[in-house]
Amino acid sequence: MTVRLLLADDQELVRSALSALLELEEDFEVVASVGRGDEVVDAARSHQPDVALLDIEMPGLDGLAAAAVLKVQVPACRVVVLTTFGRAGYLRRAMEAGVAGFVVKDAPSEVLASAIRRVMRGERVVDPALAALTLAAGESPLTARERDVLTVARSGATVAEIATKLYLSEGTVRNYLSAAIAKTSARNRLDALRRADERGWL
Amino acid sequence: MTVRLLLADDQELVRSALSALLELEEDFEVVASVGRGDEVVDAARSHQPDVALLDIEMPGLDGLAAAAVLKVQVPACRVVVLTTFGRAGYLRRAMEAGVAGFVVKDAPSEVLASAIRRVMRGERVVDPALAALTLAAGESPLTARERDVLTVARSGATVAEIATKLYLSEGTVRNYLSAAIAKTSARNRLDALRRADERGWL
DNA sequence: ACTCACCCATGACAAATGTCATGGGTGAGT
DNA sequence: ACTCACCCATGACATTTGTCATGGGTGAGT
């Protein structure tokens, strides 16, 4: 009995390469392949894959958001998230989205294949190194607003601009930024951004 | 007559996937595959590939630096750089490093295959969209020192820290930062960093 | 010789940023 | 009811950052 797969990755070349790799296994069959997050659900509905392999960084809809929608719309399809190593925060979000497997692109191909098979058997699969990293980063100490302010600041905006965009007073924005800097034990707005980003707190 | 290929990409999964993809073509043969830039030259020397397919982001040695070394040490081996779209500055550096082809990972697989074949015939191959982007970004207006200061600033350092690290006075650092901000027409240190990075000026 | 771009530096000033104390409002949990 | 965490805001303050004028030194090119 062959596993029907759906591939989603924004990089065309990576997508077709993965497809070629997975087709080498006799029990895998790639039945659909999309390049945007918002095409995932449609494709899953029409091709009824057993497992969807989703990259996180995608245009249209985030891979994790796509996973959440898929969970509801096509519950029979299990999700394996496939992404670049390092982004610690993703794992937590992925688990909340009901993802069954989490494989990093650094892993050798056998890991991916076995992850898919294990997910098919109903197991949950997570790269242990990544799990450790996530545990180490811990949960975000930032409040929703602090996160908002930081993410707007990321584009290089001044306090005044952030205030306008979020309908806040400048003082409030400064307070949130100050809190975020303190919580990340950073020296700077920039430093805070870097540190928060590293730990997946954004 | 088959083309002997060397693959270099830090992501194991991408590497083996690409390998699977390229092996589908009868005239291609992957003779070596490495995950670090500093392993490229050794591998090229022992396996004598016709074409080396290099990712840019790699530990040990940058893909472009590896290309430059390869050019000298194993001149018979032509280089095709394969990287993520968007980083405009890379193309210029790649051309200076004597790279024969430049393919983005967004491209469909036929583009990669044809690029490899054309490079084998002695042609130079560059994605036209990428070339346009690079032209649009233009050459960096930043002086060496301004670049230095910016790159140190990227880690979230304060002016004082940058000054210490580069053995400059604080005032000088501020001057360079100010110049960089002006030249990128940014509002901020952060903004300047973002803009310069986007255009490959770092 | 002269120009020009870049290197480095100072000092002074304006503007933005970061910190702190303080206080009022809301909703969730005990 | 009470606490607690979070929301939002103000005002005052110290510090940092960004800007500008100015000037000296170097090396490459004309």
Coordinates of C-alpha atoms (C1' of nucleotides) in Angstrom, one line a residue:
Chain A
M1 CA 0.0 0.0 0.0
T2 CA 1.6 3.2 -1.2
V3 CA 1.7 6.5 0.6
R4 CA 0.2 9.4 -1.3
L5 CA 2.2 12.6 -0.8
L6 CA 1.5 16.3 -1.3
L7 CA 4.6 18.6 -1.5
A8 CA 4.6 22.3 -0.7
D9 CA 7.7 24.4 -1.1
D10 CA 8.1 27.8 -2.6
Q11 CA 11.3 26.9 -4.4
E12 CA 10.4 25.1 -7.6
L13 CA 13.7 23.4 -7.8
V14 CA 13.7 22.1 -4.3
R15 CA 10.2 20.9 -4.8
S16 CA 10.9 18.9 -7.9
A17 CA 14.2 17.6 -6.4
L18 CA 12.3 16.4 -3.4
S19 CA 9.8 14.8 -5.6
A20 CA 12.5 13.0 -7.5
L21 CA 14.0 11.8 -4.2
L22 CA 10.8 10.5 -2.7
E23 CA 9.7 8.8 -5.9
L24 CA 12.8 6.6 -5.6
E25 CA 11.1 4.8 -2.7
E26 CA 8.6 2.3 -4.1
D27 CA 6.0 2.9 -1.4
F28 CA 5.8 6.7 -2.0
E29 CA 3.9 8.5 -4.6
V30 CA 3.8 12.2 -5.0
V31 CA 0.3 13.1 -6.1
A32 CA 0.4 16.9 -5.9
S33 CA 3.0 19.6 -5.6
V34 CA 2.3 23.3 -5.0
G35 CA 4.4 26.4 -4.5
R36 CA 2.1 28.6 -2.3
G37 CA 0.6 28.0 1.1
D38 CA -2.8 29.0 0.0
E39 CA -2.9 26.3 -2.7
V40 CA -2.3 23.5 -0.1
V41 CA -5.9 23.0 1.0
D42 CA -7.3 23.0 -2.5
A43 CA -4.7 20.5 -3.7
A44 CA -5.3 18.3 -0.7
R45 CA -9.0 18.2 -1.3
S46 CA -8.7 17.2 -4.9
H47 CA -5.9 14.7 -4.5
Q48 CA -6.6 13.2 -1.1
P49 CA -3.0 12.7 0.0
D50 CA -2.1 10.6 3.0
V51 CA 0.6 13.0 4.1
A52 CA 1.3 16.6 3.3
L53 CA 5.0 17.7 3.4
L54 CA 5.0 21.5 4.1
D55 CA 7.8 24.0 4.0
I56 CA 7.2 26.9 6.5
E57 CA 8.4 29.8 4.5
M58 CA 5.9 30.2 1.7
P59 CA 4.1 33.0 0.0
G60 CA 0.3 33.4 0.4
L61 CA 0.0 31.4 3.5
D62 CA 2.5 30.3 6.1
G63 CA 3.1 26.5 6.2
L64 CA 2.0 26.3 9.8
A65 CA -1.2 28.3 9.0
A66 CA -1.8 26.0 6.1
A67 CA -1.3 23.0 8.4
A68 CA -3.9 24.4 10.8
V69 CA -6.5 24.9 8.1
L70 CA -5.7 21.5 6.7
K71 CA -6.3 19.9 10.1
V72 CA -9.9 21.2 9.9
Q73 CA -10.7 20.9 6.2
V74 CA -9.0 17.6 5.4
P75 CA -8.5 15.9 8.7
A76 CA -7.5 12.6 7.0
C77 CA -4.3 14.2 5.7
R78 CA -1.5 14.1 8.2
V79 CA 1.1 16.9 8.1
V80 CA 4.9 16.8 8.2
V81 CA 6.6 20.1 8.4
L82 CA 9.9 20.4 6.6
T83 CA 12.1 23.4 7.3
T84 CA 15.4 25.0 7.8
F85 CA 17.1 24.3 11.1
G86 CA 17.4 26.9 13.8
R87 CA 14.1 28.6 14.0
A88 CA 13.3 27.4 17.4
G89 CA 9.9 29.0 17.8
Y90 CA 8.4 27.2 14.9
L91 CA 8.3 23.8 16.6
R92 CA 6.0 25.1 19.3
R93 CA 3.7 26.7 16.8
A94 CA 3.7 23.5 14.7
M95 CA 2.7 21.4 17.6
E96 CA -0.2 23.8 18.4
A97 CA -1.2 23.5 14.7
G98 CA -1.6 19.7 15.2
V99 CA 1.4 18.8 13.0
A100 CA 2.4 15.1 13.2
G101 CA 6.0 15.4 12.1
F102 CA 8.8 18.0 12.1
V103 CA 11.9 17.3 10.0
V104 CA 14.8 19.7 9.4
K105 CA 16.3 20.1 5.9
D106 CA 19.7 19.3 7.4
A107 CA 18.6 15.7 8.0
P108 CA 19.7 12.9 5.7
S109 CA 17.0 11.6 3.4
E110 CA 16.4 8.3 5.3
V111 CA 15.2 10.4 8.2
L112 CA 12.6 12.0 6.1
A113 CA 11.5 8.7 4.6
S114 CA 11.2 7.1 8.0
A115 CA 9.4 10.1 9.4
I116 CA 6.8 9.8 6.7
R117 CA 6.3 6.1 7.4
R118 CA 6.1 6.6 11.1
V119 CA 3.6 9.4 10.7
M120 CA 1.5 7.0 8.6
R121 CA 1.5 4.6 11.5
G122 CA 0.1 7.4 13.7
E123 CA 3.3 8.3 15.5
R124 CA 4.5 11.8 16.1
V125 CA 8.0 12.5 14.9
V126 CA 10.3 15.4 15.9
D127 CA 14.0 15.8 15.4
P128 CA 15.5 15.4 18.9
A129 CA 18.1 18.1 18.4
L130 CA 15.4 20.6 17.4
A131 CA 13.3 19.6 20.3
A132 CA 16.2 20.3 22.7
L133 CA 16.8 23.7 21.1
T134 CA 13.2 24.6 21.5
L135 CA 13.2 23.6 25.1
A136 CA 16.4 25.6 25.6
A137 CA 14.9 28.7 24.1
G138 CA 11.9 28.4 26.4
E139 CA 8.6 30.1 26.0
S140 CA 8.4 33.7 24.9
P141 CA 8.3 36.2 27.8
L142 CA 7.0 38.8 25.5
T143 CA 3.4 40.0 25.7
A144 CA 1.3 40.3 22.5
R145 CA 1.9 44.0 22.3
E146 CA 5.6 43.8 22.8
R147 CA 5.7 41.4 19.9
D148 CA 3.6 43.7 17.7
V149 CA 5.9 46.6 18.4
L150 CA 9.0 44.6 17.7
T151 CA 7.8 43.2 14.5
V152 CA 6.9 46.7 13.2
A153 CA 10.3 47.9 14.4
R154 CA 11.9 45.2 12.3
S155 CA 11.2 47.1 9.1
G156 CA 13.4 49.9 10.3
A157 CA 10.6 52.2 11.5
T158 CA 11.1 55.0 14.1
V159 CA 9.2 55.1 17.3
A160 CA 6.9 57.8 15.8
E161 CA 6.1 55.6 12.8
I162 CA 5.4 52.5 15.0
A163 CA 3.1 54.6 17.1
T164 CA 1.1 55.8 14.1
K165 CA 0.9 52.4 12.6
L166 CA -0.4 50.8 15.9
Y167 CA -2.5 53.7 17.0
L168 CA -0.5 54.2 20.2
S169 CA 1.3 57.1 21.8
E170 CA 5.0 57.4 21.3
G171 CA 5.6 57.0 25.0
T172 CA 3.7 53.7 25.0
V173 CA 5.7 52.4 22.2
R174 CA 8.9 53.4 23.9
N175 CA 7.7 51.5 27.0
Y176 CA 7.0 48.4 25.1
L177 CA 10.3 48.5 23.3
S178 CA 12.1 49.1 26.6
A179 CA 10.3 46.1 28.1
A180 CA 11.2 44.0 25.2
I181 CA 14.8 45.0 25.4
A182 CA 14.9 44.2 29.1
K183 CA 13.2 40.8 28.6
T184 CA 15.7 39.8 25.9
S185 CA 18.5 41.3 28.0
A186 CA 19.6 43.2 24.9
R187 CA 21.4 46.4 24.6
N188 CA 19.4 47.8 21.8
R189 CA 16.3 47.7 19.8
L190 CA 18.3 46.0 17.1
D191 CA 19.9 43.6 19.5
A192 CA 16.5 42.8 21.0
L193 CA 15.1 42.1 17.5
R194 CA 18.0 39.7 16.8
R195 CA 17.7 37.8 20.1
A196 CA 13.9 37.5 20.0
D197 CA 14.1 36.3 16.4
E198 CA 16.8 33.8 17.1
R199 CA 14.6 32.1 19.8
G200 CA 11.5 32.2 17.7
W201 CA 9.7 34.7 19.9
L202 CA 8.4 36.7 17.0
Chain B
M1 CA 29.4 11.8 -23.2
T2 CA 28.1 12.3 -19.7
V3 CA 28.6 15.4 -17.5
R4 CA 30.3 14.7 -14.2
L5 CA 28.8 16.8 -11.4
L6 CA 29.9 17.9 -8.0
L7 CA 27.1 19.1 -5.6
A8 CA 27.7 21.4 -2.6
D9 CA 24.9 22.4 -0.4
D10 CA 24.8 22.6 3.4
Q11 CA 21.4 21.0 3.7
E12 CA 21.8 17.3 3.4
L13 CA 18.2 16.8 2.3
V14 CA 18.4 19.3 -0.5
R15 CA 21.6 17.8 -1.6
S16 CA 20.4 14.3 -1.9
A17 CA 17.1 15.5 -3.5
L18 CA 19.0 17.5 -6.1
S19 CA 21.2 14.5 -6.7
A20 CA 18.1 12.3 -7.3
L21 CA 16.7 14.9 -9.6
L22 CA 19.8 15.3 -11.7
E23 CA 20.4 11.6 -11.9
L24 CA 17.1 11.3 -13.8
E25 CA 18.9 12.9 -16.8
E26 CA 20.8 10.2 -18.6
D27 CA 23.7 12.5 -19.5
F28 CA 24.3 13.6 -15.9
E29 CA 26.3 11.8 -13.3
V30 CA 26.8 13.1 -9.7
V31 CA 30.3 12.1 -8.8
A32 CA 30.7 13.9 -5.5
S33 CA 28.5 15.7 -2.9
V34 CA 29.7 17.8 0.0
G35 CA 28.1 19.9 2.7
R36 CA 30.8 22.4 3.5
G37 CA 32.5 25.0 1.3
D38 CA 35.9 24.0 2.5
E39 CA 35.4 20.5 1.2
V40 CA 34.7 21.6 -2.3
V41 CA 38.3 21.9 -3.6
D42 CA 39.4 18.5 -2.2
A43 CA 36.4 16.8 -3.7
A44 CA 36.9 18.4 -7.0
R45 CA 40.6 17.4 -7.1
S46 CA 39.9 13.8 -6.4
H47 CA 36.7 13.3 -8.5
Q48 CA 37.5 15.7 -11.4
P49 CA 33.9 16.9 -12.1
D50 CA 33.1 18.8 -15.2
V51 CA 30.7 21.1 -13.4
A52 CA 30.5 22.1 -9.7
L53 CA 27.0 23.1 -8.5
L54 CA 27.6 25.4 -5.5
D55 CA 25.1 26.8 -3.0
I56 CA 26.3 30.1 -1.6
E57 CA 25.3 29.8 2.1
M58 CA 27.6 27.1 3.4
P59 CA 29.6 26.7 6.6
G60 CA 33.4 26.7 6.4
L61 CA 33.7 28.6 3.2
D62 CA 31.3 30.7 1.3
G63 CA 30.2 29.2 -2.0
L64 CA 31.6 32.2 -3.9
A65 CA 34.9 32.0 -2.1
A66 CA 35.0 28.3 -2.9
A67 CA 34.4 29.1 -6.6
A68 CA 37.3 31.5 -6.6
V69 CA 39.6 28.9 -5.1
L70 CA 38.3 26.3 -7.5
K71 CA 39.0 28.6 -10.5
V72 CA 42.7 28.5 -9.6
Q73 CA 43.2 25.0 -8.2
V74 CA 41.0 23.1 -10.6
P75 CA 40.5 25.3 -13.6
A76 CA 39.0 22.5 -15.7
C77 CA 35.9 22.5 -13.5
R78 CA 33.3 25.0 -14.4
V79 CA 31.1 26.5 -11.7
V80 CA 27.4 27.0 -11.5
V81 CA 26.1 28.8 -8.5
L82 CA 22.7 27.8 -7.2
T83 CA 21.1 30.0 -4.6
T84 CA 18.0 31.6 -3.2
F85 CA 16.5 34.4 -5.2
G86 CA 16.7 38.0 -4.1
R87 CA 20.2 38.5 -2.8
A88 CA 21.2 40.9 -5.5
G89 CA 24.8 41.5 -4.6
Y90 CA 25.8 37.9 -5.0
L91 CA 25.6 38.0 -8.7
R92 CA 28.3 40.7 -9.0
R93 CA 30.6 38.8 -6.6
A94 CA 29.9 35.6 -8.5
M95 CA 30.9 37.1 -11.8
E96 CA 34.1 38.4 -10.3
A97 CA 34.8 35.0 -8.9
G98 CA 34.7 33.6 -12.5
V99 CA 31.5 31.7 -12.2
A100 CA 30.0 30.3 -15.4
G101 CA 26.4 30.0 -14.4
F102 CA 24.0 31.5 -11.9
V103 CA 20.7 29.7 -11.3
V104 CA 18.1 30.6 -8.7
K105 CA 16.3 27.9 -6.7
D106 CA 13.0 29.3 -7.8
A107 CA 13.7 28.2 -11.3
P108 CA 12.1 25.0 -12.7
S109 CA 14.3 22.0 -13.0
E110 CA 14.6 22.2 -16.8
V111 CA 16.4 25.6 -16.4
L112 CA 19.0 24.0 -14.2
A113 CA 19.5 21.1 -16.5
S114 CA 19.8 23.4 -19.6
A115 CA 22.1 25.7 -17.7
I116 CA 24.5 22.9 -16.9
R117 CA 24.5 21.8 -20.5
R118 CA 25.1 25.3 -21.8
V119 CA 27.9 25.9 -19.3
M120 CA 29.5 22.7 -20.6
R121 CA 29.4 24.2 -24.1
G122 CA 31.3 27.2 -22.7
E123 CA 28.5 29.6 -22.4
R124 CA 27.7 31.8 -19.5
V125 CA 24.3 31.5 -18.1
V126 CA 22.5 34.0 -15.8
D127 CA 18.8 34.1 -14.9
P128 CA 17.6 37.3 -16.7
A129 CA 15.3 38.3 -13.9
L130 CA 18.2 38.2 -11.4
A131 CA 20.4 40.1 -13.8
A132 CA 17.8 42.8 -14.0
L133 CA 17.5 43.0 -10.2
T134 CA 21.3 43.3 -9.9
L135 CA 21.4 46.1 -12.4
A136 CA 18.6 47.9 -10.6
A137 CA 20.4 47.6 -7.3
G138 CA 23.5 49.2 -8.8
E139 CA 26.9 49.1 -7.4
S140 CA 27.4 49.7 -3.7
P141 CA 28.0 53.4 -2.9
L142 CA 29.4 52.4 0.5
T143 CA 33.1 52.7 1.3
A144 CA 35.0 49.8 2.8
R145 CA 34.8 51.4 6.3
E146 CA 31.2 52.2 6.1
R147 CA 30.6 48.5 5.2
D148 CA 32.7 47.4 8.2
V149 CA 30.8 49.6 10.6
L150 CA 27.5 48.4 9.3
T151 CA 28.4 44.7 9.5
V152 CA 29.5 45.1 13.1
A153 CA 26.4 47.0 13.9
R154 CA 24.3 44.1 12.5
S155 CA 25.0 42.1 15.6
G156 CA 23.2 44.7 17.7
A157 CA 26.3 46.5 19.0
T158 CA 26.2 50.1 20.3
V159 CA 28.4 52.8 18.8
A160 CA 30.8 52.4 21.7
E161 CA 31.2 48.7 21.1
I162 CA 31.7 49.2 17.4
A163 CA 34.3 51.8 18.1
T164 CA 36.2 49.4 20.4
K165 CA 36.0 46.5 18.0
L166 CA 37.3 48.5 15.1
Y167 CA 39.8 50.6 17.0
L168 CA 38.0 53.8 16.1
S169 CA 36.7 56.8 18.1
E170 CA 33.0 56.9 18.7
G171 CA 32.7 60.1 16.7
T172 CA 34.2 58.4 13.7
V173 CA 31.8 55.5 14.0
R174 CA 28.9 57.8 14.2
N175 CA 30.1 59.6 11.1
Y176 CA 30.4 56.4 9.1
L177 CA 27.0 55.3 10.3
S178 CA 25.5 58.6 9.4
A179 CA 27.1 58.4 5.9
A180 CA 25.7 54.9 5.5
I181 CA 22.2 56.0 6.5
A182 CA 22.4 58.9 4.1
K183 CA 23.6 56.8 1.2
T184 CA 20.9 54.2 1.7
S185 CA 18.4 57.0 2.2
A186 CA 17.3 55.2 5.4
R187 CA 15.8 56.6 8.5
N188 CA 17.8 54.5 10.9
R189 CA 20.7 52.4 11.5
L190 CA 18.3 49.4 11.4
D191 CA 16.7 50.7 8.2
A192 CA 20.1 51.2 6.6
L193 CA 21.1 47.7 7.5
R194 CA 17.9 46.3 6.0
R195 CA 18.3 48.3 2.8
A196 CA 22.0 47.7 2.3
D197 CA 21.4 44.0 2.9
E198 CA 18.5 43.8 0.5
R199 CA 20.7 45.2 -2.3
G200 CA 23.6 43.0 -1.5
W201 CA 25.8 45.9 -0.4
L202 CA 27.2 44.1 2.6
Chain C
dA1 C1' 51.7 69.9 -8.5
dC2 C1' 46.9 69.2 -8.1
dT3 C1' 42.6 67.0 -7.4
dC4 C1' 39.8 63.7 -5.4
dA5 C1' 38.2 60.0 -2.7
dC6 C1' 38.8 57.9 1.3
dC7 C1' 40.7 57.5 5.9
dC8 C1' 40.4 59.3 10.9
dA9 C1' 39.3 62.5 14.3
dT10 C1' 36.9 66.5 17.3
dG11 C1' 33.4 69.2 19.0
dA12 C1' 28.9 70.9 19.3
dC13 C1' 24.1 70.4 18.6
dA14 C1' 19.5 68.4 17.7
dA15 C1' 16.7 64.5 17.7
dA16 C1' 15.6 59.9 18.8
dT17 C1' 15.9 56.3 22.1
dG18 C1' 15.8 54.0 26.5
dT19 C1' 14.5 54.1 31.5
dC20 C1' 11.6 54.9 35.5
dA21 C1' 7.8 56.2 38.3
dT22 C1' 3.1 56.5 38.2
dG23 C1' -1.7 55.7 37.4
dG24 C1' -6.1 54.2 35.3
dG25 C1' -8.8 50.5 32.8
dT26 C1' -9.9 45.5 31.7
dG27 C1' -10.6 40.6 32.1
dA28 C1' -9.3 36.0 34.0
dG29 C1' -8.6 33.3 37.9
dT30 C1' -9.0 32.5 43.1
Chain D
dA1 C1' -13.7 40.9 46.6
dC2 C1' -9.1 40.5 45.4
dT3 C1' -5.0 39.7 42.9
dC4 C1' -2.5 39.7 38.9
dA5 C1' -1.1 40.3 34.2
dC6 C1' -1.8 42.9 30.6
dC7 C1' -3.4 47.1 28.2
dC8 C1' -2.5 52.2 27.5
dA9 C1' -0.9 56.6 28.8
dT10 C1' 2.1 60.8 30.8
dG11 C1' 6.0 63.2 32.1
dA12 C1' 10.6 63.7 33.3
dC13 C1' 15.2 62.3 32.7
dA14 C1' 19.7 60.3 31.0
dT15 C1' 21.8 58.4 27.3
dT16 C1' 22.5 57.3 22.7
dT17 C1' 22.2 58.3 18.1
dG18 C1' 22.4 61.1 14.0
dT19 C1' 24.0 65.5 11.7
dC20 C1' 27.1 69.0 10.5
dA21 C1' 31.2 71.8 10.1
dT22 C1' 35.9 71.3 10.1
dG23 C1' 40.5 69.7 9.5
dG24 C1' 44.6 66.7 8.9
dG25 C1' 46.8 62.5 6.5
dT26 C1' 47.3 59.1 2.6
dG27 C1' 47.5 57.2 -2.0
dA28 C1' 45.9 57.0 -6.9
dG29 C1' 45.3 59.3 -11.0
dT30 C1' 45.8 63.5 -14.2

